[in-house]
Coordinates of C-alpha atoms in Angstrom, one line a residue:
Chain W
M1 CA -0.2 -0.2 -0.1
A2 CA 3.0 2.4 0.3
A3 CA 4.2 1.9 -2.6
T4 CA 1.4 3.1 -4.0
R5 CA 0.5 6.0 -1.7
G6 CA 1.1 9.3 -3.2
A7 CA 1.0 8.0 -7.0
N8 CA -2.2 9.6 -7.5
F9 CA -2.5 8.4 -11.4
G10 CA 0.3 11.7 -11.9
L11 CA -1.8 14.3 -11.5
P12 CA -0.9 17.2 -9.1
A13 CA -2.4 17.1 -5.7
L14 CA -4.5 20.2 -5.8
G15 CA -6.0 19.9 -2.2
V16 CA -9.7 20.6 -1.3
G17 CA -11.4 23.0 -4.3
I18 CA -14.6 23.5 -4.6
G19 CA -17.4 23.3 -7.4
L20 CA -18.3 26.3 -9.6
R21 CA -21.8 27.6 -8.8
R22 CA -23.5 30.3 -10.8
P23 CA -24.4 31.9 -7.8
H24 CA -21.2 32.7 -6.3
V25 CA -19.1 33.4 -9.5
A26 CA -19.0 37.1 -9.2
R27 CA -18.4 37.1 -5.2
I28 CA -15.6 34.5 -6.6
L29 CA -14.2 37.2 -9.2
A30 CA -14.8 39.8 -7.2
E31 CA -13.3 39.0 -3.9
R32 CA -10.7 35.9 -5.1
P33 CA -11.1 33.4 -1.7
T34 CA -8.1 30.9 -1.5
V35 CA -9.5 28.0 -3.2
P36 CA -7.1 25.4 -4.9
F37 CA -8.9 24.6 -7.5
F38 CA -12.3 24.7 -9.1
E39 CA -14.9 21.8 -10.9
F40 CA -16.7 23.1 -13.4
C41 CA -19.8 21.2 -15.5
P42 CA -18.9 21.2 -19.4
E43 CA -22.2 20.4 -20.4
N44 CA -23.2 24.0 -18.8
V45 CA -21.1 26.0 -21.2
M46 CA -19.6 23.6 -23.8
D47 CA -21.1 25.1 -26.9
R48 CA -22.3 27.9 -26.1
G49 CA -21.8 31.6 -25.5
G50 CA -23.5 34.1 -23.1
R51 CA -22.7 34.8 -19.8
A52 CA -21.8 30.9 -18.2
R53 CA -18.8 30.4 -20.4
R54 CA -17.8 34.0 -19.6
D55 CA -17.9 33.3 -16.0
L56 CA -16.0 30.0 -16.3
L57 CA -13.7 31.6 -18.6
A58 CA -12.8 34.3 -16.1
V59 CA -12.4 31.7 -13.2
A60 CA -10.8 29.7 -15.5
G61 CA -8.2 32.6 -16.2
R62 CA -7.5 33.2 -12.2
Y63 CA -7.5 29.0 -11.2
P64 CA -6.8 25.9 -12.1
V65 CA -9.8 24.4 -13.5
V66 CA -10.9 20.8 -14.2
S67 CA -13.7 19.6 -15.8
H68 CA -16.2 17.1 -14.6
G69 CA -19.1 15.7 -17.2
V70 CA -22.4 14.3 -16.7
G71 CA -23.6 13.7 -19.9
L72 CA -20.9 11.3 -21.5
G73 CA -23.1 8.1 -20.3
I74 CA -19.9 6.4 -21.2
G75 CA -21.0 2.8 -21.2
S76 CA -24.5 3.2 -23.3
V77 CA -24.6 1.3 -26.2
D78 CA -25.0 4.1 -28.2
P79 CA -21.3 5.3 -29.4
P80 CA -20.3 8.8 -27.9
D81 CA -21.5 12.0 -29.9
P82 CA -18.4 13.0 -31.9
G83 CA -19.6 16.6 -32.0
Y84 CA -20.0 16.2 -28.1
L85 CA -16.2 15.0 -27.6
R86 CA -15.1 17.8 -30.2
R87 CA -16.8 20.7 -28.4
L88 CA -15.6 19.3 -25.2
R89 CA -12.1 19.0 -26.0
R90 CA -12.2 22.6 -27.3
L91 CA -13.6 23.6 -24.2
L92 CA -10.8 22.0 -22.2
D93 CA -8.5 23.6 -24.7
E94 CA -9.8 27.4 -23.8
T95 CA -10.2 27.2 -20.1
G96 CA -6.4 24.6 -19.5
A97 CA -8.5 22.1 -17.6
L98 CA -6.1 19.8 -15.6
W99 CA -7.8 16.6 -16.2
A100 CA -11.2 15.7 -17.3
S101 CA -13.6 13.5 -15.8
D102 CA -17.2 11.6 -16.6
H103 CA -19.3 9.2 -14.5
L104 CA -18.6 5.4 -14.7
C105 CA -22.4 5.0 -16.0
W106 CA -24.4 5.1 -18.5
N107 CA -27.5 7.3 -19.6
R108 CA -29.2 6.4 -22.8
A109 CA -30.8 3.7 -24.6
D110 CA -33.2 3.1 -28.1
G111 CA -32.7 6.9 -28.4
R112 CA -34.2 8.1 -25.2
S113 CA -32.2 9.9 -22.7
S114 CA -32.6 9.5 -18.8
N115 CA -30.5 12.7 -18.3
D116 CA -29.5 10.9 -15.0
L117 CA -26.7 8.3 -14.2
L118 CA -27.7 4.5 -14.4
P119 CA -26.1 1.1 -13.4
L120 CA -24.3 -0.5 -15.2
P121 CA -24.3 -4.1 -15.0
F122 CA -20.8 -5.8 -13.2
T123 CA -19.9 -7.9 -15.8
P124 CA -17.1 -8.9 -18.5
E125 CA -19.2 -8.1 -21.4
A126 CA -19.9 -4.2 -19.4
V127 CA -16.4 -4.1 -18.3
R128 CA -14.9 -4.6 -22.1
H129 CA -17.6 -2.7 -23.8
T130 CA -17.5 0.4 -21.1
A131 CA -13.3 0.1 -21.5
A132 CA -13.5 0.5 -25.0
R133 CA -15.4 3.3 -24.7
I134 CA -13.2 5.0 -22.4
R135 CA -10.2 4.7 -24.2
E136 CA -11.7 6.0 -27.4
V137 CA -12.9 9.1 -25.3
R138 CA -9.5 9.5 -23.3
D139 CA -8.0 9.7 -27.0
A140 CA -10.5 12.0 -28.6
L141 CA -9.7 14.4 -25.5
E142 CA -6.0 13.8 -25.5
R143 CA -5.5 14.7 -21.7
P144 CA -5.8 12.8 -18.1
F145 CA -9.6 11.2 -17.9
L146 CA -10.7 10.0 -14.8
V147 CA -14.3 8.0 -14.1
E148 CA -16.7 8.4 -11.4
N149 CA -17.9 5.5 -9.5
I150 CA -21.8 6.3 -9.5
S151 CA -24.5 5.9 -6.4
T152 CA -26.9 2.9 -7.0
Y153 CA -30.3 2.3 -5.6
T154 CA -29.8 -1.1 -7.0
V155 CA -27.4 -3.8 -8.5
L156 CA -28.3 -4.9 -12.0
P157 CA -29.4 -8.8 -12.2
G158 CA -26.7 -11.0 -13.6
A159 CA -23.5 -9.5 -11.6
R160 CA -20.6 -11.6 -12.1
M161 CA -18.4 -9.8 -9.7
S162 CA -18.2 -6.9 -6.8
E163 CA -18.2 -3.4 -7.7
G164 CA -14.4 -3.2 -6.5
E165 CA -13.9 -5.7 -8.9
F166 CA -15.8 -4.5 -11.7
T167 CA -14.4 -0.8 -11.5
R168 CA -10.7 -2.2 -10.8
A169 CA -11.0 -4.1 -14.0
V170 CA -12.6 -1.1 -15.9
L171 CA -9.5 1.2 -15.3
E172 CA -7.4 -1.4 -15.7
E173 CA -8.3 -2.2 -19.3
A174 CA -9.2 1.3 -20.4
D175 CA -6.0 2.3 -18.5
C176 CA -7.7 5.5 -17.0
G177 CA -7.6 6.9 -13.3
L178 CA -10.6 6.7 -11.1
L179 CA -12.5 9.9 -9.6
L180 CA -13.3 8.4 -6.2
D181 CA -16.7 9.7 -4.7
V182 CA -16.5 8.3 -1.2
N183 CA -19.9 9.8 -0.8
N184 CA -21.1 7.3 -3.4
V185 CA -19.6 4.4 -1.9
Y186 CA -20.9 5.0 1.5
V187 CA -24.2 5.2 -0.2
N188 CA -24.0 2.1 -2.1
W189 CA -23.2 0.2 1.1
R190 CA -26.4 1.7 2.6
N191 CA -27.9 0.8 -0.4
N192 CA -27.1 -2.3 -1.5
G193 CA -25.0 -4.0 1.3
S194 CA -21.7 -3.4 -0.6
D195 CA -19.0 -3.2 2.1
P196 CA -17.5 0.0 1.9
Y197 CA -14.1 -1.0 3.3
R198 CA -13.9 -4.0 0.6
F199 CA -14.6 -1.6 -2.3
L200 CA -11.6 0.8 -1.1
A201 CA -9.6 -2.6 -0.9
E202 CA -10.2 -3.9 -4.1
I203 CA -9.7 -0.6 -6.3
P204 CA -6.0 0.3 -7.6
A205 CA -5.2 2.8 -5.3
E206 CA -2.9 4.2 -7.7
R207 CA -5.3 5.1 -10.4
I208 CA -7.1 7.3 -7.8
G209 CA -6.6 10.9 -9.1
Q210 CA -9.1 13.0 -7.6
M211 CA -11.6 12.1 -4.8
H212 CA -15.1 13.7 -4.2
V213 CA -17.7 14.1 -1.0
A214 CA -20.6 15.4 -0.4
G215 CA -24.0 15.1 1.8
H216 CA -26.8 13.1 0.8
D217 CA -30.4 12.3 1.4
D218 CA -30.7 9.4 4.0
R219 CA -34.5 8.1 3.9
G220 CA -34.2 5.4 6.3
H221 CA -35.0 2.7 3.8
V222 CA -32.9 4.7 0.8
C223 CA -29.6 7.4 0.8
V224 CA -30.3 9.2 -2.3
D225 CA -27.3 11.3 -3.2
T226 CA -28.5 14.6 -3.5
H227 CA -25.2 16.8 -3.4
G228 CA -27.7 19.1 -1.7
A229 CA -27.0 18.6 2.2
P230 CA -23.3 18.9 4.3
V231 CA -21.4 15.4 4.6
R232 CA -22.4 13.0 7.2
D233 CA -19.9 12.4 9.6
E234 CA -20.1 8.7 8.4
V235 CA -18.8 9.6 5.0
W236 CA -16.1 11.7 6.9
E237 CA -15.2 8.5 8.3
L238 CA -14.7 6.9 5.2
F239 CA -12.9 9.7 3.5
R240 CA -10.2 9.1 6.1
A241 CA -9.6 5.5 5.0
A242 CA -9.7 6.8 1.6
L243 CA -7.2 9.3 2.2
E244 CA -4.9 6.5 3.8
L245 CA -4.9 4.9 0.3
T246 CA -3.8 7.7 -1.4
G247 CA -2.2 10.2 0.2
P248 CA -2.3 13.9 -0.6
T249 CA -4.7 14.0 -3.5
S250 CA -6.8 16.4 -5.2
V251 CA -10.5 16.7 -3.3
L252 CA -13.8 18.7 -4.6
L253 CA -16.7 19.1 -2.6
E254 CA -19.7 18.8 -4.0
W255 CA -22.9 20.8 -3.2
D256 CA -25.2 21.3 -6.3
S257 CA -28.2 21.4 -5.2
N258 CA -29.8 23.9 -1.6
I259 CA -26.5 25.8 -2.9
P260 CA -25.4 27.5 0.2
P261 CA -23.9 30.8 0.5
L262 CA -20.1 31.1 -0.5
E263 CA -19.3 31.0 3.2
R264 CA -21.2 27.9 4.1
L265 CA -19.5 26.0 0.9
L266 CA -15.9 27.3 2.3
E267 CA -16.2 26.8 5.5
E268 CA -17.5 22.5 4.7
A269 CA -14.1 23.0 2.2
A270 CA -12.1 24.3 5.1
T271 CA -13.4 21.0 7.5
C272 CA -12.9 19.0 4.4
R273 CA -9.2 20.3 4.7
A274 CA -8.6 19.6 8.2
I275 CA -9.4 16.5 7.8
H276 CA -7.0 15.9 4.6
D277 CA -4.1 17.4 6.6
E278 CA -5.0 15.5 9.8
V279 CA -4.8 12.1 8.0
L280 CA -1.7 12.7 6.1
A281 CA 0.0 14.4 8.9
A282 CA -0.5 11.4 11.0
A283 CA 0.6 9.1 8.1
V284 CA 3.7 11.1 7.9
A285 CA 4.2 11.0 11.4
G286 CA 3.5 7.1 11.7
A287 CA 5.9 6.6 8.6
P288 CA 9.6 4.9 9.2
D289 CA 11.1 7.8 8.0
G290 CA 8.5 10.7 8.5
G291 CA 8.0 12.8 11.5
E292 CA 9.8 14.9 14.1
R293 CA 13.2 13.2 15.1
Chain T
M1 CA -12.8 0.4 -31.6
S2 CA -15.8 -0.8 -28.9
A3 CA -16.4 -4.3 -28.0
D4 CA -19.6 -5.2 -30.1
P5 CA -22.4 -4.5 -27.9
A6 CA -25.0 -6.2 -28.8
G7 CA -26.6 -9.3 -27.2
A8 CA -26.7 -9.3 -23.3
Y9 CA -25.0 -6.2 -22.5
A10 CA -27.5 -4.2 -24.8
A11 CA -30.6 -6.1 -23.5
T12 CA -30.1 -5.6 -20.2
L13 CA -29.7 -1.8 -20.7
S14 CA -33.0 -1.7 -23.2
R15 CA -34.9 -3.4 -20.5
F16 CA -33.9 -1.2 -17.7
A17 CA -34.7 1.7 -20.2
D18 CA -38.2 0.1 -21.2
R19 CA -39.2 0.2 -17.6
L20 CA -37.5 3.4 -16.6
F21 CA -39.9 5.8 -18.5
R22 CA -42.9 4.3 -17.4
S23 CA -45.0 6.0 -15.1
G24 CA -48.4 4.8 -13.0
G25 CA -46.6 2.6 -10.1
S26 CA -44.9 -0.8 -10.7
D27 CA -46.9 -3.5 -13.3
P28 CA -46.1 -7.0 -13.8
G29 CA -43.7 -5.8 -16.4
D30 CA -41.2 -4.7 -14.1
A31 CA -40.8 -7.8 -11.9
A32 CA -38.9 -9.2 -15.2
L33 CA -36.3 -6.9 -14.1
E34 CA -35.1 -8.6 -11.0
I35 CA -35.0 -5.3 -9.1
P36 CA -37.1 -4.6 -6.3
A37 CA -40.0 -2.1 -7.6
E38 CA -39.5 0.2 -4.6
R39 CA -35.6 0.9 -6.2
L40 CA -36.9 1.1 -9.5
E41 CA -39.0 3.7 -8.5
V42 CA -36.0 5.7 -7.1
Y43 CA -35.0 5.8 -10.9
R44 CA -37.9 7.0 -12.2
E45 CA -38.3 9.6 -9.2
L46 CA -34.5 11.0 -10.2
V47 CA -35.2 10.8 -13.8
R48 CA -38.5 12.9 -13.7
R49 CA -37.0 15.0 -11.1
G50 CA -33.9 15.8 -13.8
Y51 CA -36.2 16.5 -16.5
T52 CA -38.2 18.6 -14.6
S53 CA -35.6 20.8 -13.4
M54 CA -34.1 21.1 -16.9
L55 CA -37.9 21.7 -17.9
R56 CA -38.7 24.7 -15.3
F57 CA -35.3 26.1 -16.1
A58 CA -36.6 26.5 -19.9
Y59 CA -39.6 27.3 -19.4
P60 CA -40.3 29.1 -16.2
M61 CA -43.4 30.9 -16.3
S62 CA -44.5 28.4 -18.3
F63 CA -45.0 26.0 -15.7
R64 CA -46.0 28.7 -13.5
L65 CA -49.3 29.0 -15.5
I66 CA -49.5 25.2 -16.2
A67 CA -49.3 24.7 -12.7
A68 CA -51.8 27.2 -11.7
E69 CA -54.3 26.3 -14.6
I70 CA -54.5 22.2 -13.1
T71 CA -54.7 24.1 -9.3
T72 CA -57.4 26.4 -10.3
S73 CA -59.5 24.4 -13.1
D74 CA -61.9 22.1 -12.3
P75 CA -61.1 18.4 -13.1
A76 CA -61.8 18.0 -16.8
P77 CA -61.6 15.3 -19.2
G78 CA -57.9 15.5 -20.8
L79 CA -56.7 17.5 -18.0
P80 CA -53.2 16.6 -16.3
S81 CA -53.8 16.3 -12.6
S82 CA -50.6 17.7 -11.8
V83 CA -47.0 19.4 -12.9
D84 CA -45.5 16.0 -12.1
A85 CA -48.1 14.0 -14.5
V86 CA -47.3 16.3 -17.3
I87 CA -43.6 15.6 -16.6
A88 CA -44.3 11.5 -16.6
R89 CA -46.8 11.7 -19.7
F90 CA -43.9 13.2 -21.4
L91 CA -41.1 10.5 -20.5
E92 CA -43.6 8.2 -21.0
D93 CA -44.3 9.4 -24.6
S94 CA -40.8 10.9 -26.1
P95 CA -38.0 11.4 -23.8
A96 CA -35.4 13.7 -25.2
A97 CA -32.7 11.7 -27.1
N98 CA -30.0 13.5 -25.2
H99 CA -29.5 15.9 -22.2
S100 CA -28.8 19.0 -23.6
T101 CA -31.6 21.7 -22.4
R102 CA -31.9 23.0 -25.9
H103 CA -32.6 19.6 -27.0
I104 CA -35.1 18.8 -23.9
A105 CA -36.8 21.9 -24.2
D106 CA -37.8 20.9 -28.2
A107 CA -38.8 17.4 -27.3
F108 CA -41.0 18.7 -24.6
R109 CA -42.6 21.5 -26.9
T110 CA -43.3 19.0 -29.9
H111 CA -44.7 16.8 -27.3
F112 CA -46.4 19.2 -25.3
D113 CA -48.2 20.3 -28.8
R114 CA -49.6 16.8 -29.0
E115 CA -50.5 15.8 -26.1
Q116 CA -51.9 18.6 -23.9
G117 CA -54.7 19.9 -26.5
P118 CA -57.2 20.3 -23.2
L119 CA -54.5 22.6 -21.2
L120 CA -53.8 24.0 -24.4
A121 CA -57.3 24.8 -25.1
R122 CA -58.0 26.2 -22.0
R123 CA -54.7 28.6 -22.0
P124 CA -54.0 29.2 -26.3
E125 CA -51.7 32.0 -24.7
L126 CA -49.0 29.3 -22.9
A127 CA -48.2 28.3 -26.7
D128 CA -46.6 31.7 -27.2
L129 CA -45.5 32.2 -23.3
M130 CA -43.4 28.8 -24.7
T131 CA -42.2 30.2 -27.8
L132 CA -41.4 33.2 -26.1
E133 CA -39.5 31.0 -22.9
R134 CA -37.6 29.2 -25.9
A135 CA -36.2 31.7 -27.4
A136 CA -35.1 33.4 -24.6
L137 CA -33.2 30.4 -23.6
G138 CA -31.7 30.6 -27.0
A139 CA -30.7 33.7 -26.9
L140 CA -28.8 32.9 -22.8
Y141 CA -26.7 30.3 -24.5
A142 CA -26.3 31.2 -28.0
F143 CA -22.8 30.9 -29.5
D144 CA -20.7 34.5 -28.8
D145 CA -22.1 37.2 -31.2
P146 CA -19.4 38.4 -33.4
G147 CA -18.9 42.3 -33.1
R148 CA -19.5 44.8 -30.4
S149 CA -22.1 46.7 -28.4
P150 CA -21.6 50.2 -28.0
G151 CA -21.3 51.7 -24.7
G152 CA -23.0 54.6 -23.3
D153 CA -21.2 57.5 -24.6
E154 CA -21.1 55.8 -28.2
L155 CA -24.6 55.2 -28.3
A156 CA -25.0 58.8 -27.5
A157 CA -22.9 60.4 -29.6
L158 CA -24.3 58.1 -32.6
Q159 CA -27.9 59.1 -31.6
A160 CA -26.5 62.6 -32.3
S161 CA -24.3 62.1 -35.4
A162 CA -25.2 63.3 -39.0
V163 CA -27.8 61.9 -41.2
P164 CA -25.2 61.2 -43.4
D165 CA -23.0 59.4 -40.6
F166 CA -25.4 57.8 -39.3
L167 CA -26.7 56.2 -42.7
A168 CA -22.7 55.0 -43.4
L169 CA -22.9 53.2 -39.9
R170 CA -22.2 49.6 -40.1
V171 CA -24.3 46.8 -38.0
C172 CA -24.6 43.2 -37.6
R173 CA -27.4 41.5 -36.2
A174 CA -26.8 39.0 -33.6
P175 CA -27.1 35.5 -34.1
S176 CA -28.5 35.0 -30.4
S177 CA -31.9 37.5 -31.3
T178 CA -35.0 35.9 -32.3
T179 CA -37.9 37.9 -34.1
L180 CA -41.2 36.7 -32.8
R181 CA -45.0 37.4 -33.9
L182 CA -47.2 36.2 -31.3
A183 CA -51.0 35.9 -31.2
H184 CA -50.6 36.8 -27.7
E185 CA -49.1 39.4 -26.0
A186 CA -46.5 36.7 -24.4
T187 CA -44.1 39.5 -22.9
R188 CA -46.8 41.0 -20.8
L189 CA -48.0 37.9 -19.5
H190 CA -44.4 36.5 -18.8
H191 CA -44.0 39.8 -16.5
R192 CA -47.7 39.2 -14.4
L193 CA -46.3 35.2 -14.0
A194 CA -42.9 36.7 -12.9
H195 CA -44.5 38.7 -10.1
R196 CA -47.1 35.5 -9.6
D197 CA -49.7 37.5 -11.1
V198 CA -51.9 34.4 -12.6
P199 CA -53.9 36.3 -15.7
E200 CA -57.4 34.8 -16.4
P201 CA -57.7 32.4 -19.4
G202 CA -57.7 34.2 -22.5
A203 CA -56.1 37.4 -21.0
H204 CA -53.8 39.1 -23.5
A205 CA -54.9 38.1 -26.6
A206 CA -53.6 40.7 -28.9
P207 CA -51.0 40.2 -31.3
E208 CA -47.4 41.1 -30.3
R209 CA -44.2 41.7 -32.3
V210 CA -40.9 40.3 -29.7
V211 CA -37.6 40.8 -30.2
V212 CA -35.8 38.7 -27.9
S213 CA -32.3 39.3 -27.5
R214 CA -29.2 38.8 -25.3
D215 CA -28.4 42.0 -23.1
P216 CA -24.7 43.5 -23.8
A217 CA -24.2 44.0 -20.1
S218 CA -25.7 41.4 -18.5
L219 CA -26.0 38.8 -20.8
E220 CA -29.4 38.0 -19.7
A221 CA -32.4 37.5 -22.0
R222 CA -34.6 40.8 -23.1
F223 CA -37.8 41.1 -24.7
T224 CA -38.3 44.5 -26.8
T225 CA -42.0 44.8 -28.3
L226 CA -42.1 46.5 -31.4
D227 CA -44.8 48.5 -33.7
E228 CA -44.4 46.9 -37.5
A229 CA -42.6 49.4 -38.9
P230 CA -39.5 49.1 -36.7
F231 CA -40.5 45.2 -36.1
R232 CA -39.6 45.5 -39.6
A233 CA -36.3 47.0 -39.6
V234 CA -34.8 44.3 -37.3
L235 CA -36.7 41.6 -39.9
A236 CA -34.7 43.2 -42.9
V237 CA -31.5 42.0 -41.7
P238 CA -30.7 38.1 -41.1
P239 CA -29.0 36.7 -37.9
G240 CA -25.7 36.9 -38.1
A241 CA -25.6 39.1 -41.3
E242 CA -23.8 42.4 -41.4
T243 CA -25.0 45.7 -43.6
S244 CA -25.0 49.4 -43.5
V245 CA -27.7 51.7 -42.1
E246 CA -28.1 53.1 -45.4
A247 CA -28.5 49.2 -46.6
L248 CA -30.9 48.4 -44.2
A249 CA -33.0 51.4 -45.1
A250 CA -33.3 50.7 -48.9
A251 CA -34.8 47.3 -47.9
W252 CA -36.6 48.3 -45.0
L253 CA -38.1 50.9 -47.2
E254 CA -39.0 48.6 -50.1
D255 CA -40.6 46.3 -47.5
L256 CA -42.3 49.3 -45.3
P257 CA -46.5 48.6 -45.6
E258 CA -48.3 51.2 -47.6
A259 CA -49.6 53.4 -45.1
D260 CA -46.0 53.7 -43.4
A261 CA -44.6 54.2 -47.1
R262 CA -46.5 57.5 -47.7
R263 CA -45.4 59.0 -44.6
D264 CA -42.7 61.8 -44.4
E265 CA -39.1 61.3 -44.9
A266 CA -38.5 62.4 -41.1
W267 CA -40.9 59.8 -39.6
Q268 CA -39.3 57.3 -41.5
L269 CA -35.4 58.4 -40.9
T270 CA -36.6 58.8 -37.0
T271 CA -38.5 55.3 -36.8
L272 CA -35.3 53.7 -38.1
A273 CA -32.6 55.4 -36.3
G274 CA -35.0 54.5 -33.7
A275 CA -34.9 51.0 -34.4
V276 CA -31.1 51.0 -34.9
L277 CA -30.1 52.6 -31.8
T278 CA -32.9 50.3 -29.4
G279 CA -31.0 47.2 -31.3
L280 CA -27.8 48.3 -30.3
H281 CA -28.6 49.4 -26.7
A282 CA -30.8 46.1 -26.8
G283 CA -28.0 43.6 -28.2
W284 CA -30.0 42.5 -31.3
F285 CA -27.4 44.7 -33.4
R286 CA -24.1 45.0 -33.1
L287 CA -21.2 47.0 -34.2
P288 CA -18.6 44.7 -36.6

């Protein structure tokens, strides 16, 4: 495990960033808060003009940015739209995005778009298909590409491997990175009974290039991944375990619905940063050649 | 090259999609998916919510009017029971083929015109309101327009310029702008709904000419209603085209209604200049 710590899929460890949301843009540009990076959703701006695009380019001129898409549906049977990839590539170039990511999911079938992230079957066939698609996307974008483990509310029938084994197989066959969403690991544990620590043990830690933490809606019988609330303590605990695997990395605090004022978002990011720094300091102190002498 | 996705994999996704877009609760077909019915229902809810959020963004006041009409109307054959039912029917009938907001907005409009006849019959102004809001969505996110918008001082100087100088001015029509001839006063309707004032059915049943454009300063969509003569001055320049005011004047005069064509030259010049200056201010005309 120690050999893979800090590998970070070869990407810089930027610290704790936040998502770029329209209600905050004016203050971000005026006040320049200390934020190591912003994550933007390319679908809002990639083939358009107007204010959203102007705001993104202004922020990208002042801060490091990374792109996190929601529209590829990379495991869908329909092939990726070449026009989409072309426009995304152009936006990544324009913003200087350090890397791009999207979700390990599917989102359309037979000409119908779900506009949502749907679960892939954990089968060898799905691994081969999805990995091939990821390679196509990665080659088209010509920059580091990560896929995110999604939150799910069921496991599709016919699964022949665990989610962790499936994720590992896709990442290795596609030779791409993982955006580890810690909240999704927790949500899937609650919804499907999948052991989150087994998941962390099964995924290739050296391929984790970024992490997400977020809040969810616990309805008792099901946890829904809303990104609309503070991060729960149970998720922070899992985050600590994940950090033990990765070492210093880039972490994004997601808060996309019920968007709070910028101060509250930065406060939550500060909590995340404190945990990040505490875990990593403890790891250094505990290492054979680390800590005070 | 992707692996051939034919076979069990594609069939699994198709089966899931077939059930996902259905509404009306679980039925025996759900059981064939071999996943818990309540979990399939979570996915249905999420898909419905996602579409609702995007459609309310695309048609904010239209949905306000739809909700008001559904809430206040006596139950009648063919009327949906709720906004949720409107979205569910759309998803069952013809969901969008991709996730683009504009694509979803267009797919919904096609469906709505075809399937929600009783609602449109009660609220015929809804069709124009949706047309107006779709043009606003286009203005908001259109590709950045060529040229530039003049500032206040430059506009004032243009207004004070000599006639030959003004006629020599070159302008281009912003591709983000749309001209609409509507059967209802949709801009007034939009304004009232934005202030949570729901008009009686049939209100504002007077025609309206509107230019929807992107405000040069805020980059928000804005609506400008015009009389026939200045409206024709905008129509004389196709979106994206560049022309001189002199050429615009010639095309405009050629197409003026007879009554306006008989008016004196001062009126014609003032009307045209007013349309150009208003357009530069509102963002439907720009300087190359």
